[in-house]
mmCIF file of C-alpha atoms in Angstrom:
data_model
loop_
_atom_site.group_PDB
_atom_site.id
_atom_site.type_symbol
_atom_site.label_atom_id
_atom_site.label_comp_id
_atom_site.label_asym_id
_atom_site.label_seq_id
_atom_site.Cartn_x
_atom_site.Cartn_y
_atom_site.Cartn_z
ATOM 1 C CA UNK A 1 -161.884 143.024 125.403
ATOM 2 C CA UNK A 2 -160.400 139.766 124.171
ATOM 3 C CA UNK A 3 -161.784 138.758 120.409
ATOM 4 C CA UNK A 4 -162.157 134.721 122.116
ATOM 5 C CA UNK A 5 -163.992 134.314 125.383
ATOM 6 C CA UNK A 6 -165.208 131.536 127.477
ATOM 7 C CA UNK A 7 -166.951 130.825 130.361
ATOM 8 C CA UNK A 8 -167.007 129.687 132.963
ATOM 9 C CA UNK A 9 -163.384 130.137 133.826
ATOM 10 C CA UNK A 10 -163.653 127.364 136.068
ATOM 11 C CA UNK A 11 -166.179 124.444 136.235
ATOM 12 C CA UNK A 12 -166.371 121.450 139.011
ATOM 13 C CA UNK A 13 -168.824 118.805 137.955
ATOM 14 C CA UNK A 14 -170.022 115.406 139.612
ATOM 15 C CA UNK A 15 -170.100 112.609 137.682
ATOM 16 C CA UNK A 16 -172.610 111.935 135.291
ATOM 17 C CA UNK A 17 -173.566 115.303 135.353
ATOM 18 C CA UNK A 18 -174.479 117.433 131.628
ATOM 19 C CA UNK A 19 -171.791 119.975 130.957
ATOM 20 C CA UNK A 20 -172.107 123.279 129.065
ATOM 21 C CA UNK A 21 -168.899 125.539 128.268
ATOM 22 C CA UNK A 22 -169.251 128.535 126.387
ATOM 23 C CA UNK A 23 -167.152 130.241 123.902
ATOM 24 C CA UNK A 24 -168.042 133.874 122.106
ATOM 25 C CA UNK A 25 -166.547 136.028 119.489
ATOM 26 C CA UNK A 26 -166.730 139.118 118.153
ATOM 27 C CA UNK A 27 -164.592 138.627 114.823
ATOM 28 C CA UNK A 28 -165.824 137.380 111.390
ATOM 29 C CA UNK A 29 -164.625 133.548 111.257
ATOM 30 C CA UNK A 30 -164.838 130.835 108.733
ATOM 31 C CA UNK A 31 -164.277 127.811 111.722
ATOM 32 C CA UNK A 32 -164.194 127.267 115.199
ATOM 33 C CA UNK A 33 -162.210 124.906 116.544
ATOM 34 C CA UNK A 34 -162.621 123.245 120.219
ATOM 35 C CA UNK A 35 -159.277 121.625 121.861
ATOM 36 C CA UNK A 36 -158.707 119.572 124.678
ATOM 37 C CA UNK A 37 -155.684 119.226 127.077
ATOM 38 C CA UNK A 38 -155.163 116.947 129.747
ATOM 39 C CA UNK A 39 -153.250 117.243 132.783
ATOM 40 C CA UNK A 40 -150.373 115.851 131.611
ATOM 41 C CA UNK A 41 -149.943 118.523 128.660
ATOM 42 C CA UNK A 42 -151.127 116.756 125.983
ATOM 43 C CA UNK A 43 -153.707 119.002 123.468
ATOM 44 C CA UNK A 44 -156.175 117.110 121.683
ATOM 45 C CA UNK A 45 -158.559 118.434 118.817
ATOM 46 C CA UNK A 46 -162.237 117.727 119.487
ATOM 47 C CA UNK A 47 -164.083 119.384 116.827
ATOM 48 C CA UNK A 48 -163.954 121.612 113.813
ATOM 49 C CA UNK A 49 -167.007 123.403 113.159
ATOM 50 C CA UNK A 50 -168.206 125.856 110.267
ATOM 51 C CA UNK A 51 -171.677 125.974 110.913
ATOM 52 C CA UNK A 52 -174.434 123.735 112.601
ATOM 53 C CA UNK A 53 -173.642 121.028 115.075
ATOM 54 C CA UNK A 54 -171.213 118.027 115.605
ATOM 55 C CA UNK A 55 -170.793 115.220 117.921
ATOM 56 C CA UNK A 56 -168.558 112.775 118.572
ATOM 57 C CA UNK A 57 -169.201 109.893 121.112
ATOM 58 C CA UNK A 58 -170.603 111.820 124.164
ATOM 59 C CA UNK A 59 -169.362 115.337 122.991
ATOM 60 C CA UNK A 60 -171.452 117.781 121.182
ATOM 61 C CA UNK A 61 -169.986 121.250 119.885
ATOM 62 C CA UNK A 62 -172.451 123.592 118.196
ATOM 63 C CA UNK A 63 -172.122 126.618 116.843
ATOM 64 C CA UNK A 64 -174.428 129.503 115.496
ATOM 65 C CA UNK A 65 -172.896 131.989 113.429
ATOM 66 C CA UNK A 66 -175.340 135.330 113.587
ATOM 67 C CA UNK A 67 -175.011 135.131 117.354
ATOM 68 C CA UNK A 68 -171.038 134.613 117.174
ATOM 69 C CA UNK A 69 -171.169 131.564 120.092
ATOM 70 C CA UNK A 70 -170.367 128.089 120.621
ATOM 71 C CA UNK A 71 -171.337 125.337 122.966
ATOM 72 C CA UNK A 72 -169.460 122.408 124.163
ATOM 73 C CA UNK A 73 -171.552 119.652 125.744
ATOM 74 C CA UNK A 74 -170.306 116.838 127.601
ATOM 75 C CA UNK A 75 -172.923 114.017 128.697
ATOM 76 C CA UNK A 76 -172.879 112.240 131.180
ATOM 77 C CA UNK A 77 -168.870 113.341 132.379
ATOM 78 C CA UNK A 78 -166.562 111.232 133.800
ATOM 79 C CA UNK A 79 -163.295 112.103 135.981
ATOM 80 C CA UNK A 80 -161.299 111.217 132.490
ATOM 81 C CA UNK A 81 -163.115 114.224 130.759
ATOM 82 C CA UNK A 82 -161.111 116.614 133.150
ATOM 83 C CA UNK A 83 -158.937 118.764 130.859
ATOM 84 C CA UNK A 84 -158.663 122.157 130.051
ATOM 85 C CA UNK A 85 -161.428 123.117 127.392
ATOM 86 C CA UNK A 86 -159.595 125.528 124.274
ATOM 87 C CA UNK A 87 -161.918 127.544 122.036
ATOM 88 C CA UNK A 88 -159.899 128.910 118.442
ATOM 89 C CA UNK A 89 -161.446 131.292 116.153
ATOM 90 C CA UNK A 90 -160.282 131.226 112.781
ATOM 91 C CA UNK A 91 -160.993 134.038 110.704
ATOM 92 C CA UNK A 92 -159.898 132.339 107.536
ATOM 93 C CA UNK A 93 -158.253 129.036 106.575
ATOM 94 C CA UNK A 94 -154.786 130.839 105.565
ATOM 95 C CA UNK A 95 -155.128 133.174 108.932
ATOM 96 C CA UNK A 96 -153.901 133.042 112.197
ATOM 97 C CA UNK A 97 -156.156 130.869 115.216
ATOM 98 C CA UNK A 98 -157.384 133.478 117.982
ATOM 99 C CA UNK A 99 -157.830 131.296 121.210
ATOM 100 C CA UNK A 100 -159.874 131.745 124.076
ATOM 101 C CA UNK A 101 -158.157 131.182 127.466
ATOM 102 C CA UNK A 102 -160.009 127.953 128.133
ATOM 103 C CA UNK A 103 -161.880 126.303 130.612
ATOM 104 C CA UNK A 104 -160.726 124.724 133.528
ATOM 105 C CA UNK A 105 -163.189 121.115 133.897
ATOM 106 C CA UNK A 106 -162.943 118.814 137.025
ATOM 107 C CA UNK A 107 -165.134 116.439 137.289
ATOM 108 C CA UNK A 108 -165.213 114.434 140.389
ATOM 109 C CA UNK A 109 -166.575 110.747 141.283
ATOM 110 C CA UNK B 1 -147.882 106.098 113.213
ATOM 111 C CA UNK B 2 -149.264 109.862 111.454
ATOM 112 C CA UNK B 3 -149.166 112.658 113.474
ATOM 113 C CA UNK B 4 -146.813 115.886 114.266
ATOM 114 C CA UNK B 5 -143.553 114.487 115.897
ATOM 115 C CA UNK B 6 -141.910 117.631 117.857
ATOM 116 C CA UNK B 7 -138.477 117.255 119.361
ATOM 117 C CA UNK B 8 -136.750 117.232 122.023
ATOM 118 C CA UNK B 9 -139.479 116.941 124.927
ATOM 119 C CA UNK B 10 -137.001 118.549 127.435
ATOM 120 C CA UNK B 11 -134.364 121.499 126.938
ATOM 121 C CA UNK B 12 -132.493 123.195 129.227
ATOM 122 C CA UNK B 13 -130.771 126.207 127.782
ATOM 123 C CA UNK B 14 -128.123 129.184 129.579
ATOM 124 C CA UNK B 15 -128.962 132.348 128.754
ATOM 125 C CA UNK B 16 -127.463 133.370 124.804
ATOM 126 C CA UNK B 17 -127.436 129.772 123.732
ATOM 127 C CA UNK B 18 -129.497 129.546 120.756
ATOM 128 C CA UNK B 19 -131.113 126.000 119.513
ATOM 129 C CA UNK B 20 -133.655 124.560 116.983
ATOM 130 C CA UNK B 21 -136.802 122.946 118.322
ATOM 131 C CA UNK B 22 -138.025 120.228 115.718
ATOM 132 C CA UNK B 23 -141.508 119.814 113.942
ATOM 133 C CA UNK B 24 -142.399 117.464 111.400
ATOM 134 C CA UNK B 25 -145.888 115.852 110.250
ATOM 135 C CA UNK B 26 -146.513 113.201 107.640
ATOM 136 C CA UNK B 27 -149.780 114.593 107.150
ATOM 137 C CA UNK B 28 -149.386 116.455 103.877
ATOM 138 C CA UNK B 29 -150.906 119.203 105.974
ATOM 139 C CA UNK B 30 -150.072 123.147 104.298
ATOM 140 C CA UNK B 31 -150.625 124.830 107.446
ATOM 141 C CA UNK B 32 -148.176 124.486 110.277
ATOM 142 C CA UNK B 33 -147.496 126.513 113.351
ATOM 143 C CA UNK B 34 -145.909 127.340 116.478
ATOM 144 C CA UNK B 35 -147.424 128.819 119.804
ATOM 145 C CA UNK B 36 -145.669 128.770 123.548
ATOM 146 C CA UNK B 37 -147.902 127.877 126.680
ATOM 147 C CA UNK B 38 -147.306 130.086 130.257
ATOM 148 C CA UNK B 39 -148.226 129.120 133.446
ATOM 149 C CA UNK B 40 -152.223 130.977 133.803
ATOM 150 C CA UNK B 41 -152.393 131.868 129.826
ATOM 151 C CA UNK B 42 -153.423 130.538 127.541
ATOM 152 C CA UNK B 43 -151.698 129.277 123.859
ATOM 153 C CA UNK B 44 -150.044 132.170 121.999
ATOM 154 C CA UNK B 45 -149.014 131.888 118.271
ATOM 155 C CA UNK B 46 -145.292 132.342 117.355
ATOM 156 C CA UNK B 47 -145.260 131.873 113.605
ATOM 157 C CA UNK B 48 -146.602 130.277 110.943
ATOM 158 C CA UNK B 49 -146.766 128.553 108.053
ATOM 159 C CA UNK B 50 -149.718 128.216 105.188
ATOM 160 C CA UNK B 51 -147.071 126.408 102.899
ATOM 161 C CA UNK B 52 -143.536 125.761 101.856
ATOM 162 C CA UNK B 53 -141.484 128.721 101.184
ATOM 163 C CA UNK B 54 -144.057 131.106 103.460
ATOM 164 C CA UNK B 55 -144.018 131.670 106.636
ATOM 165 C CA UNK B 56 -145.651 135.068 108.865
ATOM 166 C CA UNK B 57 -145.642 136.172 111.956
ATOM 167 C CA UNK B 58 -148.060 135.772 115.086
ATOM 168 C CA UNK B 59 -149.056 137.374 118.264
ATOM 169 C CA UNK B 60 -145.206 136.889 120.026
ATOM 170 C CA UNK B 61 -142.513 136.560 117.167
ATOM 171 C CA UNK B 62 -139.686 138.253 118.823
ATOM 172 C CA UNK B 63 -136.438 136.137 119.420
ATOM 173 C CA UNK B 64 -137.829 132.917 116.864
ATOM 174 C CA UNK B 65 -136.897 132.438 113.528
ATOM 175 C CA UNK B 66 -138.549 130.100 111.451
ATOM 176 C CA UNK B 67 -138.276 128.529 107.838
ATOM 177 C CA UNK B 68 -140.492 126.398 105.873
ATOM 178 C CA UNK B 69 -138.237 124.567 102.829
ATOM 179 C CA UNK B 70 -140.420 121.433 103.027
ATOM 180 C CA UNK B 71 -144.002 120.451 103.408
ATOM 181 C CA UNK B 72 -143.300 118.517 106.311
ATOM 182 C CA UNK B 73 -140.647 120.268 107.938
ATOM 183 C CA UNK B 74 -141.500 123.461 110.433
ATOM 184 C CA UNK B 75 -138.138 124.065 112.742
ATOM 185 C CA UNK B 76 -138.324 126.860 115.743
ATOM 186 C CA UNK B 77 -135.512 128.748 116.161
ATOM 187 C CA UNK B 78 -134.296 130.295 119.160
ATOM 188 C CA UNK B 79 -131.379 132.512 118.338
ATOM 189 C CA UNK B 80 -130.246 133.932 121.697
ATOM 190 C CA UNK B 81 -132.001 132.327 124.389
ATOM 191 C CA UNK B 82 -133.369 134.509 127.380
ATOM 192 C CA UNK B 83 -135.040 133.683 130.385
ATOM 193 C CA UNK B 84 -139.036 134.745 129.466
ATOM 194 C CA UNK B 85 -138.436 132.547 126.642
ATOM 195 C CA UNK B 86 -138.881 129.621 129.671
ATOM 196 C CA UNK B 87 -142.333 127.974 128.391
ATOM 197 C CA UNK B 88 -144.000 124.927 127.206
ATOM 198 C CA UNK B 89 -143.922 124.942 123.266
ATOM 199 C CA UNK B 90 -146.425 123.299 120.866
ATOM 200 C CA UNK B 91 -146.199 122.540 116.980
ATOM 201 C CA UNK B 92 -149.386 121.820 115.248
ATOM 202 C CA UNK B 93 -150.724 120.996 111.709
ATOM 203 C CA UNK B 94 -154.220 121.334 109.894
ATOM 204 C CA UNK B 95 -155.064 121.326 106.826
ATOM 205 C CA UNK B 96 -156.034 124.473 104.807
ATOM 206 C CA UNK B 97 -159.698 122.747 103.413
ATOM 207 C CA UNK B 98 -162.191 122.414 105.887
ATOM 208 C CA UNK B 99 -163.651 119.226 107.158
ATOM 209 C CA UNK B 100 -161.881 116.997 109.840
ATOM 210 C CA UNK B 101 -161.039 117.510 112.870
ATOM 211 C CA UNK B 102 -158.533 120.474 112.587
ATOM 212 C CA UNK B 103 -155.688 120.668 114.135
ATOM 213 C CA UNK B 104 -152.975 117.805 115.260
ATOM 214 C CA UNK B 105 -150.374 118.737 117.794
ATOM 215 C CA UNK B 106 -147.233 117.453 118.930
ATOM 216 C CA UNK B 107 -146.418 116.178 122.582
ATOM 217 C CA UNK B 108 -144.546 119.419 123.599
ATOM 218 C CA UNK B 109 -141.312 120.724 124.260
ATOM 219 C CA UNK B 110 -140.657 122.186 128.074
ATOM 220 C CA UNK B 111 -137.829 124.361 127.649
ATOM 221 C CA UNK B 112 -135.757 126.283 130.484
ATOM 222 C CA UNK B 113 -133.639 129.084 129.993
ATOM 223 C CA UNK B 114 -131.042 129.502 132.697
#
């Protein structure tokens, strides 16, 4: 069983639809980290999280610690928010980042 | 502009050559890394980096060397090139305190092992 999972594997959204990706772990961690990366290779970081909930424009990452999961939100997606979705686990800020194996978003018009 | 520069973008290597793969970040960050990218998984670490003068290893270290003399400065090393060493390969840089948005990465390097 991988330490990093997410689901779905695979999503195919309309636009303007809500988004949900999921990301669980079953290490100890001190952050979680959600990445982006576009078609064209390109990874992005979206959001750092320790605890609580973040969002940035029409992104919103949370996370809850006793239940070892995280949730990325996208609002009202757009054919530019197709990418590959990255969870990373961090156990601790000198240790090494345990990834998930992403999510696959498509988002048509 | 700040950021992780990685170079070169392209390589194309024959099998035994051995080559250096550039990263450098004017970030002041303490923790660099490397990982390589296959076609259906996902980013794997190489090595890494928490400051200058330490380096470890991560999940797939075999056939990369790397050194850490500077702050900025995190060079792969490829001593004898093979052909499952054909990947995409990413430097990145965070740093160490929390807060932010984590990690920055460079563009990439597509290398292909002949």
């Amino acid at each position: 069983k991988n330490e990093v999972e997410q689901s779905p594997q695979n999503l195919t959204a309309q636009e303007g639809e809500f988004i949900t990706i999921n990301c669980s772990y079953s290490v100890g961690i001190s952050a979680l980290h959600w990445l982006q990366q576009h078609p064209g290779g390109g990874i992005v970081s979206l959001f750092m999280l320790s605890s609580g909930k973040k969002k940035h424009g029409r992104l919103i990452a949370t996370i809850n610690i006793q239940e070892k999961h995280s949730s990325l939100h996208i609002t009202a997606s757009h054919p530019r928010d197709s990418a590959v979705y990255i969870c990373a686990a961090l156990k601790t800020s000198y240790d090494k980042v345990i990834f998930g194996p992403g999510t696959s978003l498509s988002v048509i018009p | 502009n700040a950021g992780v520069t990685q170079t070169p973008k392209f390589q194309v290597l024959k099998t035994g050559q051995s080559m250096t793969l550039q990263c450098a970040q004017d970030m002041n960050h303490e923790y660099m890394s490397w990982y390589r990218q296959d076609p259906g998984m996902g980013l794997r670490l190489i090595h890494y980096s928490v400051g200058a003068g330490i380096t470890d290893q991560g999940e797939v270290p075999n056939g990369y060397n790397v050194s850490r003399s500077t702050t900025e400065d995190f060079p792969l090393r490829l001593l004898s090139a093979a052909p499952s060493q054909t990947s995409v390969y990413f430097c990145a840089s965070r740093p160490i305190r929390q807060g932010g948005y984590g990690y920055t990465f460079g563009s990439g390097t597509r290398l292909t092992v002949v």
